[in-house]
Structures are given as C-alpha cells and as structure tokens.
GROMACS .gro file of C-alpha atoms in nm:
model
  438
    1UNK     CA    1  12.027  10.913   6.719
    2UNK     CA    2  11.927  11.075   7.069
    3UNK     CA    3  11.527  11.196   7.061
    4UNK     CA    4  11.360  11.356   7.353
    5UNK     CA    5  11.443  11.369   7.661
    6UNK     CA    6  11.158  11.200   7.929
    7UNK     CA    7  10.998  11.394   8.108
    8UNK     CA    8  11.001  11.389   8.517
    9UNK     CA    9  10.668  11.200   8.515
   10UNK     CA   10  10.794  10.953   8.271
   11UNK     CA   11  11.143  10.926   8.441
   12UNK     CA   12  10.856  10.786   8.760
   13UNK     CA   13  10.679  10.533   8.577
   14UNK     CA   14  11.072  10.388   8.505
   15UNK     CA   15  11.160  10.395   8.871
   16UNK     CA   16  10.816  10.222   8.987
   17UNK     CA   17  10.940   9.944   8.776
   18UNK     CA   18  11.003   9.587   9.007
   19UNK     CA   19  10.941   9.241   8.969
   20UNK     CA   20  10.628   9.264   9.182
   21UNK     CA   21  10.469   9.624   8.999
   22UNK     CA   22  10.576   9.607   8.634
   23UNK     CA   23  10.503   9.940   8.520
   24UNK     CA   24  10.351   9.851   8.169
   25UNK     CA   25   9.977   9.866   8.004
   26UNK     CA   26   9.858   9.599   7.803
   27UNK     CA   27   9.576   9.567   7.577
   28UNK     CA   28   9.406   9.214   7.419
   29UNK     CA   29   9.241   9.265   7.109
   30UNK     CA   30   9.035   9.034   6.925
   31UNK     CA   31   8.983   9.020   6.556
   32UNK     CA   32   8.769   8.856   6.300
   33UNK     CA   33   8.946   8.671   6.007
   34UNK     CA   34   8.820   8.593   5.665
   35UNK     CA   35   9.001   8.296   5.615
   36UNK     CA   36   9.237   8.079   5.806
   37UNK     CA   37   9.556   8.305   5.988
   38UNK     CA   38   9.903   8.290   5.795
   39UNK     CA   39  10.062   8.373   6.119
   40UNK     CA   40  10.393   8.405   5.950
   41UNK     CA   41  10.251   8.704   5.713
   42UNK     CA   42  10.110   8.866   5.969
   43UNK     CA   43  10.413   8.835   6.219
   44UNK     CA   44  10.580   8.993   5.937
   45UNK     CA   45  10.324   9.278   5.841
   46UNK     CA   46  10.339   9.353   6.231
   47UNK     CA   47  10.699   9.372   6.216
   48UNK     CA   48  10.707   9.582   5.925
   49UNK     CA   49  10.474   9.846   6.025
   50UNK     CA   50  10.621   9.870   6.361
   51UNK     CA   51  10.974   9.961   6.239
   52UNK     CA   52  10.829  10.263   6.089
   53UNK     CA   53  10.722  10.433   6.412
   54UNK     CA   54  11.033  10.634   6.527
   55UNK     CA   55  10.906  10.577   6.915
   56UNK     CA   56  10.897  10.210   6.905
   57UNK     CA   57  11.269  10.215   6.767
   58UNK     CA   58  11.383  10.405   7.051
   59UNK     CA   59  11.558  10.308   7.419
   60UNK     CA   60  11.572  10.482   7.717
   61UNK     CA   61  11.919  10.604   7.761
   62UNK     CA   62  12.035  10.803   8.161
   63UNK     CA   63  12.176  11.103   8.093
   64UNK     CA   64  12.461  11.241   8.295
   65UNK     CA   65  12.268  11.610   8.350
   66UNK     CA   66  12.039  11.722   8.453
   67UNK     CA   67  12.138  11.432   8.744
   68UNK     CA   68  11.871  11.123   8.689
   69UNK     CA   69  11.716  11.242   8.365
   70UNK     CA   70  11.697  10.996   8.057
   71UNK     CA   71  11.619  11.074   7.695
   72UNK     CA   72  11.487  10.879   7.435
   73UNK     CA   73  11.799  10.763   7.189
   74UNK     CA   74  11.801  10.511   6.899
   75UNK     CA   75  11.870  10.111   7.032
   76UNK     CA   76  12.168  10.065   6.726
   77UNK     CA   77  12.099   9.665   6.793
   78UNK     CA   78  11.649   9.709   6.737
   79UNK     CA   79  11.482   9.434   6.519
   80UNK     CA   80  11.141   9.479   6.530
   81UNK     CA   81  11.059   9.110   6.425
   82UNK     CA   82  11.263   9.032   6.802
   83UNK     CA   83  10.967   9.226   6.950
   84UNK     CA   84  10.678   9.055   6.748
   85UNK     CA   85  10.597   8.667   6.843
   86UNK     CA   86  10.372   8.421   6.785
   87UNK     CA   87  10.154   8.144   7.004
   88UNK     CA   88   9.951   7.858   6.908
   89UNK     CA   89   9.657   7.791   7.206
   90UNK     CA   90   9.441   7.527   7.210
   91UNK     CA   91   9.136   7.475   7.416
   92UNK     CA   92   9.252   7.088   7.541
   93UNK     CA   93   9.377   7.218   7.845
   94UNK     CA   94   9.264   7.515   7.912
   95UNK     CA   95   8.844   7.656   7.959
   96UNK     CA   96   8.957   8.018   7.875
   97UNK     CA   97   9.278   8.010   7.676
   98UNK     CA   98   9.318   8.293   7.615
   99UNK     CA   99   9.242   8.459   7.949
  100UNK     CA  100   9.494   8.214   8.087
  101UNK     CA  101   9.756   8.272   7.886
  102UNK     CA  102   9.730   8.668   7.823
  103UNK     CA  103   9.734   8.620   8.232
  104UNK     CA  104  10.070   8.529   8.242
  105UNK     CA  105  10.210   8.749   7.959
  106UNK     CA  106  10.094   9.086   8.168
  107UNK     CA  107  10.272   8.955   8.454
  108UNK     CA  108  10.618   8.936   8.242
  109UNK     CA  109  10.813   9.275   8.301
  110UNK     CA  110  10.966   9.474   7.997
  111UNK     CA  111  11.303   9.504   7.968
  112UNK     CA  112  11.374   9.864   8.000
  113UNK     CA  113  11.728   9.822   7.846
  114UNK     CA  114  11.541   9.756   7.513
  115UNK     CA  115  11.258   9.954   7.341
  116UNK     CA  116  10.961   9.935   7.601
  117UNK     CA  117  10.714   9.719   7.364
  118UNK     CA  118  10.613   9.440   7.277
  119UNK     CA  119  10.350   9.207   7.033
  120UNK     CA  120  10.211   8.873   7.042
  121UNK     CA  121  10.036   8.712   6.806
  122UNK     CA  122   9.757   8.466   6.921
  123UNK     CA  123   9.604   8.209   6.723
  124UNK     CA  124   9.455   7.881   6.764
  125UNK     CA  125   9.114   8.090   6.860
  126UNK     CA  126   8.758   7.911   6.795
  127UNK     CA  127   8.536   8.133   6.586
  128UNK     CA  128   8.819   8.181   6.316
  129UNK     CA  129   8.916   8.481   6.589
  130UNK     CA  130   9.277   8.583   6.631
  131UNK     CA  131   9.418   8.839   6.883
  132UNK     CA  132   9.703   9.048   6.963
  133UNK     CA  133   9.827   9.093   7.279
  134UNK     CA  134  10.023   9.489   7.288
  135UNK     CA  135  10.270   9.595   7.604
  136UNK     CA  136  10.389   9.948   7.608
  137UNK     CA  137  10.554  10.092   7.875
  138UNK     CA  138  10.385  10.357   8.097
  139UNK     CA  139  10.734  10.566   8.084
  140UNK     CA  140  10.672  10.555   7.681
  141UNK     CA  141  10.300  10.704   7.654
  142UNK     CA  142   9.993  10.745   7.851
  143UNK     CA  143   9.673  10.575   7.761
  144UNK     CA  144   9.561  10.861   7.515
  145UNK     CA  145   9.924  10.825   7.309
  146UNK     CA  146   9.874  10.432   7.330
  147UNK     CA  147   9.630  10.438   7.096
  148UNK     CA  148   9.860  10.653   6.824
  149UNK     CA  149  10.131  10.425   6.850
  150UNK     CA  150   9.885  10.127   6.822
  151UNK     CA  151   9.721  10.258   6.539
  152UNK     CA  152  10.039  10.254   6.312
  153UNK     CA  153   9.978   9.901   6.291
  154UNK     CA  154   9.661   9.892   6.195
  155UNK     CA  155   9.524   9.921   5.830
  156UNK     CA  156   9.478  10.235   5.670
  157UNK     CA  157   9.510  10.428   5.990
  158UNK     CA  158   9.703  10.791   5.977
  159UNK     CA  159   9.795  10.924   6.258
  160UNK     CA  160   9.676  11.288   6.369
  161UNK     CA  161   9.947  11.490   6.244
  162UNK     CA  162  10.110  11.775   6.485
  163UNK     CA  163   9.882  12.090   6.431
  164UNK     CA  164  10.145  12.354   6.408
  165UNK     CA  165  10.133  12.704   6.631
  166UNK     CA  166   9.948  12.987   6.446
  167UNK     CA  167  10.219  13.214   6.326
  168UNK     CA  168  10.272  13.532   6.506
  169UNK     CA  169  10.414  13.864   6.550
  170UNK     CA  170  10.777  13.882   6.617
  171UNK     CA  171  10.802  14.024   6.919
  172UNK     CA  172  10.978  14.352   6.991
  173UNK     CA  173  11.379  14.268   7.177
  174UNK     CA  174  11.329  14.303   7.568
  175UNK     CA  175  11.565  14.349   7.791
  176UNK     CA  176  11.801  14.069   7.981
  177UNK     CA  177  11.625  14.232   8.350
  178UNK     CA  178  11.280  14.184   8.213
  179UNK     CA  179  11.339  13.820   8.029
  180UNK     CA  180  11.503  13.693   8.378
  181UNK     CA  181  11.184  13.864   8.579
  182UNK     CA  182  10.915  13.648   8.291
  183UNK     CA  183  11.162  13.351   8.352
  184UNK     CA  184  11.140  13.399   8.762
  185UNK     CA  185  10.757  13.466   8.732
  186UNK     CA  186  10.683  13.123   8.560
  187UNK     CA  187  10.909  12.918   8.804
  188UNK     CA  188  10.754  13.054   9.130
  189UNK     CA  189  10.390  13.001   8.942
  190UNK     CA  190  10.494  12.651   8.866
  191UNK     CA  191  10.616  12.628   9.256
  192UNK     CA  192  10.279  12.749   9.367
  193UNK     CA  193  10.085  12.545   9.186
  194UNK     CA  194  10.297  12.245   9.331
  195UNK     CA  195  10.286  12.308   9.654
  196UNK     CA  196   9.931  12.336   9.624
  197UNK     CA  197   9.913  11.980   9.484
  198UNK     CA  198  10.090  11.876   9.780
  199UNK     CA  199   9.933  12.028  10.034
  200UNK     CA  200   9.623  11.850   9.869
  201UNK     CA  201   9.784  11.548   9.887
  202UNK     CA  202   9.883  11.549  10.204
  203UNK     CA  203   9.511  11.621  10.290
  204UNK     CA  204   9.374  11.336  10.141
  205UNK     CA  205   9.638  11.085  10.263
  206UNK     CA  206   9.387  10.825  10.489
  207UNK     CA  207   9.505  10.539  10.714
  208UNK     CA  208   9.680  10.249  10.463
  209UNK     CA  209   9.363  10.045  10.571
  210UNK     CA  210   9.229   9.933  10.239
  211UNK     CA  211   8.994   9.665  10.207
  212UNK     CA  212   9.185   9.604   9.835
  213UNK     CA  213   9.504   9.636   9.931
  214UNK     CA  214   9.757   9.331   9.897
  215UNK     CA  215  10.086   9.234   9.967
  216UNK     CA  216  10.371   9.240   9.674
  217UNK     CA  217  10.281   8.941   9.441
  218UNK     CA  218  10.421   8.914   9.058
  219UNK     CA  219  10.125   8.658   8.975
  220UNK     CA  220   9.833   8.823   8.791
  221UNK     CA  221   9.500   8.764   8.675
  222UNK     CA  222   9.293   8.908   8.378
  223UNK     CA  223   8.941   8.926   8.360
  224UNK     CA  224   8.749   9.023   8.018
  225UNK     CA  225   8.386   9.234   8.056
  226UNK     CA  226   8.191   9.327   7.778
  227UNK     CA  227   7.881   9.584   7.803
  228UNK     CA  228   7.614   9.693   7.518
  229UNK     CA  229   7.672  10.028   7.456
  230UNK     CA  230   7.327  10.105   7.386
  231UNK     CA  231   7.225  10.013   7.725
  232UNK     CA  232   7.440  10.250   7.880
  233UNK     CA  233   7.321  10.551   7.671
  234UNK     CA  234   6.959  10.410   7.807
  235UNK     CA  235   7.066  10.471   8.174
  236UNK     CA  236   7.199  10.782   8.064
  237UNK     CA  237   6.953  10.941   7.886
  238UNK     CA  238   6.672  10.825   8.188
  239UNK     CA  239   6.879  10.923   8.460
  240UNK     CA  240   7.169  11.193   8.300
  241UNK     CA  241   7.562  11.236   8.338
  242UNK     CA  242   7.808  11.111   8.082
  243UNK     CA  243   7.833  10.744   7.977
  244UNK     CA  244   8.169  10.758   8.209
  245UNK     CA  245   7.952  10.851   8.490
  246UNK     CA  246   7.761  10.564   8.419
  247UNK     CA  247   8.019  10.314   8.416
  248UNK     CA  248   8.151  10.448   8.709
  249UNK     CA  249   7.838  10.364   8.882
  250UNK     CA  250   7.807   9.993   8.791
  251UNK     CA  251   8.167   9.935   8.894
  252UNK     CA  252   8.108  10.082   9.263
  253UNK     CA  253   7.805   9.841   9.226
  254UNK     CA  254   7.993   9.579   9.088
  255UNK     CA  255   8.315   9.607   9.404
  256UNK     CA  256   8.051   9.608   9.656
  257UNK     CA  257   7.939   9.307   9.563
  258UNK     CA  258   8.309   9.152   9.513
  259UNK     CA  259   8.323   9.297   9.882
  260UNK     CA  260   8.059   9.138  10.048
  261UNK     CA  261   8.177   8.803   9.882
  262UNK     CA  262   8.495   8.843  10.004
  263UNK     CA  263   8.348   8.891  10.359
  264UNK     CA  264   8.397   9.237  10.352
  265UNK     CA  265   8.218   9.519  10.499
  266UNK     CA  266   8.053   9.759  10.253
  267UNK     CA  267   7.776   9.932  10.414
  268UNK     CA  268   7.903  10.299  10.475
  269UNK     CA  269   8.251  10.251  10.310
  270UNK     CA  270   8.349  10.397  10.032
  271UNK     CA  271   8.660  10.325   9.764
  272UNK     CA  272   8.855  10.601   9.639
  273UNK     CA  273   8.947  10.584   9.281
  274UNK     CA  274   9.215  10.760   9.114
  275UNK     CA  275   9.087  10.871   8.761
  276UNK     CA  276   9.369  10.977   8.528
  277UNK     CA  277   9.277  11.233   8.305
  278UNK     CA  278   9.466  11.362   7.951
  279UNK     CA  279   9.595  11.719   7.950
  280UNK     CA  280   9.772  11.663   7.586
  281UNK     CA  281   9.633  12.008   7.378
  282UNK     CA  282   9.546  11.971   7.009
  283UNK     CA  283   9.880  12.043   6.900
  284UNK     CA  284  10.072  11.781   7.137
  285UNK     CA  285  10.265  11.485   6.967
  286UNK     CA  286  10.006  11.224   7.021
  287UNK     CA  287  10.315  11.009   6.991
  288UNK     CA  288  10.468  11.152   7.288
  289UNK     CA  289  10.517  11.104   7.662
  290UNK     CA  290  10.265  11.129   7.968
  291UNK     CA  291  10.052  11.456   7.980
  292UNK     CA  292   9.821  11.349   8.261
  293UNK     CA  293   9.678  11.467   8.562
  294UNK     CA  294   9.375  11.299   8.777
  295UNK     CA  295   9.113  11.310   8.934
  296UNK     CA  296   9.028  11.130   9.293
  297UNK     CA  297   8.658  11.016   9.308
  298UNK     CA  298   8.459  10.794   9.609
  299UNK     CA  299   8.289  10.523   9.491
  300UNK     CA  300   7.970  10.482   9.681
  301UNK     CA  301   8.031  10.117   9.711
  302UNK     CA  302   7.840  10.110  10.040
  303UNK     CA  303   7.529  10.263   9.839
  304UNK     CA  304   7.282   9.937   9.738
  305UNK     CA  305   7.035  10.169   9.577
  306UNK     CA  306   7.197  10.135   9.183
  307UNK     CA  307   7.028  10.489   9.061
  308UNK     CA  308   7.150  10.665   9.397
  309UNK     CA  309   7.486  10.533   9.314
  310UNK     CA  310   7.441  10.672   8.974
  311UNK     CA  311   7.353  10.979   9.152
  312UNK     CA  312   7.655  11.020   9.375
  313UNK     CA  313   7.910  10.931   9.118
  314UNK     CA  314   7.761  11.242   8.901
  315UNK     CA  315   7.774  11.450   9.204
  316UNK     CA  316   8.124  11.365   9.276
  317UNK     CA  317   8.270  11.364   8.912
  318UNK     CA  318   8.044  11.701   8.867
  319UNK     CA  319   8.253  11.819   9.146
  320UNK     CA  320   8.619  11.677   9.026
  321UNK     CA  321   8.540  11.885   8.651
  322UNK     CA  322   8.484  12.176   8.822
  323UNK     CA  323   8.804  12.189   8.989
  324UNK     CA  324   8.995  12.111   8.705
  325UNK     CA  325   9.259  11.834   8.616
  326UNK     CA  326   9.503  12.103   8.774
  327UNK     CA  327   9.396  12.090   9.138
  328UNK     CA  328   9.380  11.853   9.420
  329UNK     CA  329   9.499  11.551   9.556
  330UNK     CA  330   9.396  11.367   9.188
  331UNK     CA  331   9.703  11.598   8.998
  332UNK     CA  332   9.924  11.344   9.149
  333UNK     CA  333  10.111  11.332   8.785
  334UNK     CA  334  10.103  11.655   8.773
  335UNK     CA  335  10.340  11.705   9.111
  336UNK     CA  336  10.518  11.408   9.028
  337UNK     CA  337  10.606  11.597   8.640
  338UNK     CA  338  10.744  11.905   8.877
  339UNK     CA  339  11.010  11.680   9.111
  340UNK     CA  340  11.356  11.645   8.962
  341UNK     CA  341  11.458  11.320   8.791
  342UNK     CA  342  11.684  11.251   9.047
  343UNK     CA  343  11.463  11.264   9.362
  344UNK     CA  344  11.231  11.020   9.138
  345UNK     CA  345  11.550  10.784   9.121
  346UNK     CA  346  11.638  10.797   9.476
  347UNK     CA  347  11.266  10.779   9.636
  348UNK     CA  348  10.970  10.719   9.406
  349UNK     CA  349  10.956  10.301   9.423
  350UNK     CA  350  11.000  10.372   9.823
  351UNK     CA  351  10.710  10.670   9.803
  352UNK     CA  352  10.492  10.444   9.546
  353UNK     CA  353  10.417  10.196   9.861
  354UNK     CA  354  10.211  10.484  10.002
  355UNK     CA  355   9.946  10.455   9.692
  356UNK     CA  356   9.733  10.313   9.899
  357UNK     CA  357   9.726  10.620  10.155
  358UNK     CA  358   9.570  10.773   9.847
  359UNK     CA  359   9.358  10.578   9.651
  360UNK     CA  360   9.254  10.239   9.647
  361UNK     CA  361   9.247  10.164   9.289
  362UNK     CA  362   9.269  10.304   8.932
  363UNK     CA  363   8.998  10.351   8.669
  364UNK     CA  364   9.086  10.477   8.329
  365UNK     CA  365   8.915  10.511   7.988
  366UNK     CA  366   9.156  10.460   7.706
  367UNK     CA  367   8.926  10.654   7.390
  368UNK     CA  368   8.905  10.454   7.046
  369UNK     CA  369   8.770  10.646   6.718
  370UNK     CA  370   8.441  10.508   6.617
  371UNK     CA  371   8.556  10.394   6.282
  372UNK     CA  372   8.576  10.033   6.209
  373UNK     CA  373   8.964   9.945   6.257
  374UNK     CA  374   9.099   9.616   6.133
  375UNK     CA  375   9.462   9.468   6.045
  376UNK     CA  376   9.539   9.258   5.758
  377UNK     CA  377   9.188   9.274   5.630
  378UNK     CA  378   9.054   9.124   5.988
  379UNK     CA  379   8.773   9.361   6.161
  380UNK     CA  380   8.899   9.420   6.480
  381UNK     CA  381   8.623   9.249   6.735
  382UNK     CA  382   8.708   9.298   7.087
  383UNK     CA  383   8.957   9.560   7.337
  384UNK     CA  384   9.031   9.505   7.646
  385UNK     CA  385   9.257   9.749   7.758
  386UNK     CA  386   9.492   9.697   8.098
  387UNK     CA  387   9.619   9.990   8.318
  388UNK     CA  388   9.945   9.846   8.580
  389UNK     CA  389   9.888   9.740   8.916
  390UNK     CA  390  10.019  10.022   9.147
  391UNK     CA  391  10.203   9.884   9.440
  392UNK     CA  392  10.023   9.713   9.704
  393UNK     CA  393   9.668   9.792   9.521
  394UNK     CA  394   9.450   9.403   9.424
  395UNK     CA  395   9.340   9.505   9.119
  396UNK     CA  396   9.310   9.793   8.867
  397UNK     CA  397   9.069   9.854   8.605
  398UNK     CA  398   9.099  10.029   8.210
  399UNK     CA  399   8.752  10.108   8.023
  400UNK     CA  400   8.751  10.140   7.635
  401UNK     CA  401   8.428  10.228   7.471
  402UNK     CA  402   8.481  10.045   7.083
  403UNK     CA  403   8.211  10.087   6.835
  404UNK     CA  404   7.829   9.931   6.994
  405UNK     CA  405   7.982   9.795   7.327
  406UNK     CA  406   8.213   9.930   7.619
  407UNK     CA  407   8.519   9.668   7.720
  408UNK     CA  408   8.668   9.700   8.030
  409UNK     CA  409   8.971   9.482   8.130
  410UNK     CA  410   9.062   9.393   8.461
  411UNK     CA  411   9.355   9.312   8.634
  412UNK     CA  412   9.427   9.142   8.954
  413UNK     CA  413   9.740   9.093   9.204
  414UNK     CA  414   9.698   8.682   9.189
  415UNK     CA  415   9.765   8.585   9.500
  416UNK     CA  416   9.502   8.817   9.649
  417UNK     CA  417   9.243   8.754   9.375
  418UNK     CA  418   9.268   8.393   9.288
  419UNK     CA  419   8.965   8.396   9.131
  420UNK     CA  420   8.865   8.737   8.932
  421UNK     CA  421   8.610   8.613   8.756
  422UNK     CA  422   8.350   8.678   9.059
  423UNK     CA  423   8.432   9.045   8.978
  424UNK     CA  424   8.393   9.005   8.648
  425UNK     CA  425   8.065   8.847   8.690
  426UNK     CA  426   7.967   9.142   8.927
  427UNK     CA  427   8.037   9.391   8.689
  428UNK     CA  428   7.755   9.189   8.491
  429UNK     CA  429   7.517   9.200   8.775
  430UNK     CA  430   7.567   9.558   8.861
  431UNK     CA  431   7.515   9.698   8.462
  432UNK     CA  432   7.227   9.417   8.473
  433UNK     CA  433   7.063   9.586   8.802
  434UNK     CA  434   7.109   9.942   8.703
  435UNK     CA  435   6.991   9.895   8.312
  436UNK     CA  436   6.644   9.740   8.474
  437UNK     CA  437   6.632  10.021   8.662
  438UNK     CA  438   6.592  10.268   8.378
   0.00000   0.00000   0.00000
C-alpha cells in the first residue's frame, strides 16, 4: 500500500547516503532489569510492537513524477523480527563493551531498499543493565519524530494523537482568475523566502579551513557523557539563559580544550555550530517526516573565561530566536525542503562536501517527556542519542535531557578521532569548571 510521498528535505537525507556518511541517527539506551534478561521474550515483544507502527513497515519506493521524488509504500516482503537482533558482550576482552561495540554498529549503513530501521538487543551488561541500540533513518523522521516512533515500543506509551483543524466556515465559490492569483501569490512568497535563505547562505559560506574537518572515513567512534541535571539549572538560575544555553557553553569549553590537545589553536577562533531546530505545529503527525530548520551559532571556543562563554552563547542564541527558525544561513533544511527532488538526486552528495563552508559541526537536543519510561517492566536508565556525521565534519554531537541528568552522545569520524574519550572527558572538565563557577 503506497503512503506519503517524502518530502524534498527527506528525498536529501537519502541522497547524502555513502559508505563514508551514512545518513542515520542512533540512540543507546540503557535499562534496569528486575531479574535476569529472557532475551528471546524481549526480541519478541520488540518485534511485536514494532509491526504495529505503520512507518516502520514502510520502504522508500522512486516515483516516476514528479522526476526524483519517492513515497513511502508498504515493503510486501517486511518481518519485523528480521529487523530486531540480539548480542551477548562480555567484558573479557573489551574495557567498555558496550562503547566498543555500539561503535561499530553506528558505522554500519541502512539498507535503504528495506524499511530504514533497525534494533539490537544488548545483554551481557554488569549491573543486571541491558540496552537497546535504535537506527532510524534521517530520510524517515527528524529527531523530534524519533522519539514517537521510539516510544511505540516502550510500555504503556501512547502516542500524541493528530489534533485535528478547528472546523470552519465553508467558504463562499471564487473564481478560477482569483484561485490561480492565491495559487501564484504563495509560490512567489515561497520563492522569496528561498532566495533569501540562499543569499544567507551564500553569506556565511567561510574558507573550508576547519580545524574539525576530516577526510572521508567509514570508521566511527562513540563517546557516552552524562551531566546532573540539577547542576545545570544551578548555573542557570546564577547566571540566566535556558538550560540549552548552558550546555552550549560547556561544550565550546569542552572543544577548546579537545583543541589545544590536539595542538590546535583556540585563542580567538571560534566553531560554528549548526543547531537544528523543529518547526512540526501541534497538529503535525509526530510520526512523520523532517520539519526542521536551524539555527547557526559561534561557539566561543577561544573564550577561557567559562561564565563569559556562558555569556556569549546567550547573546548569540538570544540573537538566532529573534530571527526566527525561518531566516538565515541556519534554515539550511528549510532551502533544501524548496529544491526539486531531482536536483537533490543529481547534486546534493556533491553539494554536501561543502558542509564544512558552513558549519563545523552539529549540536542537537532530541526532547524526552519527563515521565519514567521503561520496556518490559525495565526502567529505562540511560540515552544517549547520536545525530550522523555530515561529510567531511570529525565529529557531531546529540543532547537529550532524561529525567535528573542531561546525556549527550558523541560521535566521531575514527580515523581523525582515534581516541574520543579526551572529548568526552573535556566535556567533564568544562561542566566541572563552569558549575564551580556558580
């Protein structure tokens, strides 16, 4: 059964899709059993409940017209148990096994000829802990729609269901000259609004002379980070901004000191992150594609002061909201949602090589309800959420406040982070330095 068609923003996300840039998110999340793990009835339970979400049933199928669209249809051959396995680690071999391992299973592509998902079961955990390890492709949902599909699997979850239109007034017949003239109105508003994007963009576009830039590599490395949520509210509440602005700040602390230990310079410098930011209304199928725009944002990673940084990251962010999601160089996905499907198939892997012209890496926040989630009768723990690599960008970086802590996952081109742990252990230093200093 054909479903809806993708949009030109998802149709992107499917052509940015190689060997070297997989175009998926990923999330590792930890739970807390009561007893010993009957992998096999949970492999099953997963199965189960994942069969009932109509999205995770369905393919991407190319379309004949418009020329390089694709719409959703139903995959006649889906299992869902061929999309749910299991693995067994033990701690004989390996420090971290479960960083090591989840390491290698982000670096695995999708394949897009099947539905773009996939579950992983991982036991063998000390601390009677179990995880799952969740792949979605990018061209399926954005980070705000991840968490719908996710939550079908969970227990006792219900999704938000679509908040239907208010009902209103028929409206009185108009005529053919004055539909065409509403019609022509909204296309040249949409052109407008485009070709301001892109003059933005073209603006911002800086020498492709990143200090976190790296060549093509389909090795990858995961690092795990987790902060007391309570100490961020402390920073925020001494020194103001949101608790986003706040994280913000100790990860521009937190790369320049993963600079200077690579022998960088970071005095004066700063990194330009590319925020993505939901534009899904209330009434939008949380189960459907991308609705994002962004928003561009210098780090002051050559700021040592921790409270200035604090400072200019408000500033900045104070200056991105007042622009709007809809504006500047940051509505990247909103420009790339105006080009026809077919330019997207002919140019956007070649075009996604200039991402670092534009930003040097991407922070997102993927938002979890505060109620106390679990799956099987196992309170969900830990969740580390992944965003993909863009091309030719070292590492990216996904934030998701849970409950009394923020987790932020990090991932790394392997070859030009070998070790990401001495970001990870940054990230410590730079909440630890900017806490003491509230």
């Amino acid at each position: 059964m054909a479903g809806s068609p993708l949009s030109a923003l998802d149709v992107a996300f499917l052509c940015l899709e190689s060997e070297t840039s997989p175009m998926h998110m990923g999330a590792v999340v930890t739970f807390t059993a009561r007893g010993p793990v009957d992998a096999g009835a949970l492999t099953a339970l997963l199965a189960e409940r994942a069969a009932r979400l109509p999205k995770l049933r369905q393919r991407a199928r190319a379309e004949l017209f418009p020329p390089g669209s694709a719409s959703w249809a139903e995959d006649p051959e889906f299992v869902a148990a061929d999309h749910v396995h299991h693995v067994t680690l033990s701690s004989l071999y390996e420090p971290d096994p479960l960083t090591a391992y989840a390491s290698r299973w982000i670096a695995e592509p999708l394949d897009t000829s099947r539905p773009l998902w996939q579950l992983t079961l991982v036991t063998g955990l000390p601390d009677g802990k179990f995880a799952l390890l969740l792949k979605l492709h990018h061209a399926l949902t954005d980070g705000a729609g991840a968490y719908a599909v996710a939550a079908g699997l969970l227990d006792g979850v219900k999704l938000p269901e679509r908040i239907s239109a208010p009902s209103r007034p028929i409206p009185a017949p108009r005529s053919t000259l004055d539909t065409v003239k509403d019609a022509l109105g909204t296309v040249w508003g949409q052109a407008n609004e485009a070709a301001g994007i892109a003059s933005s963009v073209v603006r911002a576009a800086r020498p492709p002379l990143s200090p976190v830039s790296a060549p093509p590599s389909a090795e990858r490395r995961l690092g795990f980070v987790r902060l007391p949520l309570t100490e961020l509210r402390r920073v925020r509440a001494t020194h103001g901004g949101t608790t986003n602005d706040v994280v913000l700040a100790v990860l521009s602390g937190a790369l320049r000191e993963w600079l200077v230990n690579r022998g960088q310079r970071a005095d004066g410098r700063t990194l330009r992150a590319l925020i993505p930011v939901s534009v899904r209304g209330r009434a939008a199928d949380q189960l459907g594609g991308n609705k994002l725009s962004g928003y561009l944002c210098d780090l002051p990673v050559g700021e040592d002061d921790p409270v200035e940084r604090l400072r200019l990251v408000r500033r900045a962010m104070t200056r991105n909201k007042a622009a709007g999601p809809a504006r500047g160089a940051g509505a990247l996905p909103l420009l790339a949602d105006r080009v026809p499907p077919l330019l997207h198939r002919l140019g956007t892997r070649t075009a996604g090589l200039a991402a670092p012209m534009l930003f040097d890496l991407v922070i997102t926040t993927v938002p979890l309800p505060p109620a106390r989630l679990s799956i099987g009768g196992a309170r969900l723990a830990e969740v580390y959420p992944f965003v993909p690599l863009a091309p030719r960008h070292a590492v990216g970086i996904a934030v998701a406040p849970y409950r009394d802590a923020v987790h932020i996952g990090l991932q790394a081109n392997g070859e030009a982070v070998p070790d990401v742990g001495s970001l990870r252990d940054a990230v410590l230093k730079s909440a630890a330095r900017l806490v003491d200093a509230s």
